[in-house]
Amino acid sequence: MRRVLPIQMPSVAGYKRYAHLLAIMENNPAATPWVYNHFLQLHTERAMEQDIHWLSFYMGEYFMFRHTNNPFLYYQEVEVSFMSTMMEMDEFLKLCIDRGQYVYIECDCFYLLHSISFEKVHRRSQVLVIGYDCADGQFIVMDYSTRNHYEAIEISMSQLVTAVKSGCAIDANNRSKMLLIQPEKDAAYPFNFELAYHLLDDYLHGRNTYDRFPVFRKPRENAVFGVQVYDELRRHIELMRARDSRVRPSLLPYHILWEHKKCLSGLVEYLAANKDIEVQSELRNQLSSVVKQALLLRNSLVRSFISDQNEKLIHNIDRRLDQLQEEETAAIEQLLLLLRQSSVIG
């Protein structure tokens, strides 16, 4: 028997904490306005000297928390060690799939054949279990492959069970958890124009969005928001140029930057198609150029990591950052003007 739950390739896949959940909820077209309402602001979540995941979208709270105003997903949280006392892990995972529940589960990548950490280093991460094939003895999971693509991967049942049980050992309190996730099929979300406008305005002025949402967790000290992340990207490039040991060469922040530009472009197309807002071709062209420039910037980093002409390439990256910031600023100014002129924003 083979059973696989439906998946949509997510709009944002730079981090699994976005990709796994969007892959489920974006099966439902009604979730589109929620996505374009919430992926508009960037901030430096961590210090770049401490973590390569330092640039991220700002959403007030972690995406998977129940109080993020997300009506499309229903969560149940279970401790792996507790569940393991009641039934075999492989049988439990198959039962969840049969019940229409996706399983977001922590594991030790040392035991995952498709991971770059396989048999090299013990590293805790997560996969999303979306199906199984009893004939082949495999689970189907969503994860990053060795090609660094977010995709469906088949993995032997015994291998996944070992990785999950070993993931408990990495947790100091042996409290490794899994989320059982079900889509809320009848959910709806009306696009919030005020929220989109203020998030974009915050982005344009580098404003701390936490000031608008003080009920959420306070960001780390010295976090920067919006357009000010370009200064942090320049600092990151300078540290890489100097081969500063405090930072690891990483494409992640530049990939997130590119995904943010795709969300801006997607927002405009959504407004034009669903909200009777006339979008001039000039704004579409501006955002198309911004998306292209962000992708070229990311790809330039790829070449700089593998080329002997590192200095020349990094100089070009500086230039591309300046150009991207200038073009994006002009596009967002036009988008804010469009929202004001539409009488949606008072």
Coordinates of C-alpha atoms in Angstrom, one line a residue, residues 2-5 97 103 127-134 138-143 151-157 160:
R2 CA 1.2 3.5 -0.8
R3 CA -0.4 6.7 0.5
V4 CA 0.9 10.2 0.1
L5 CA -0.8 13.4 1.4
I97 CA -0.9 9.6 7.5
V103 CA 4.0 14.8 10.9
V127 CA 11.5 16.5 8.3
L128 CA 7.8 16.6 7.3
V129 CA 6.4 13.1 6.9
I130 CA 3.8 13.2 4.1
G131 CA 3.4 9.5 3.1
Y132 CA 4.5 5.9 3.1
D133 CA 5.0 3.0 0.8
C134 CA 4.6 -0.4 2.6
Q138 CA 9.7 3.6 2.8
F139 CA 8.4 6.9 4.2
I140 CA 8.1 9.9 2.0
V141 CA 9.3 13.1 3.6
M142 CA 9.8 16.7 2.6
D143 CA 13.3 18.0 3.2
E151 CA 11.6 18.3 -2.3
A152 CA 9.9 14.9 -1.6
I153 CA 12.4 12.3 -0.6
E154 CA 11.9 8.6 -0.1
I155 CA 13.7 7.1 3.0
S156 CA 13.6 3.7 4.5
M157 CA 11.3 3.3 7.4
L160 CA 13.8 7.4 9.7

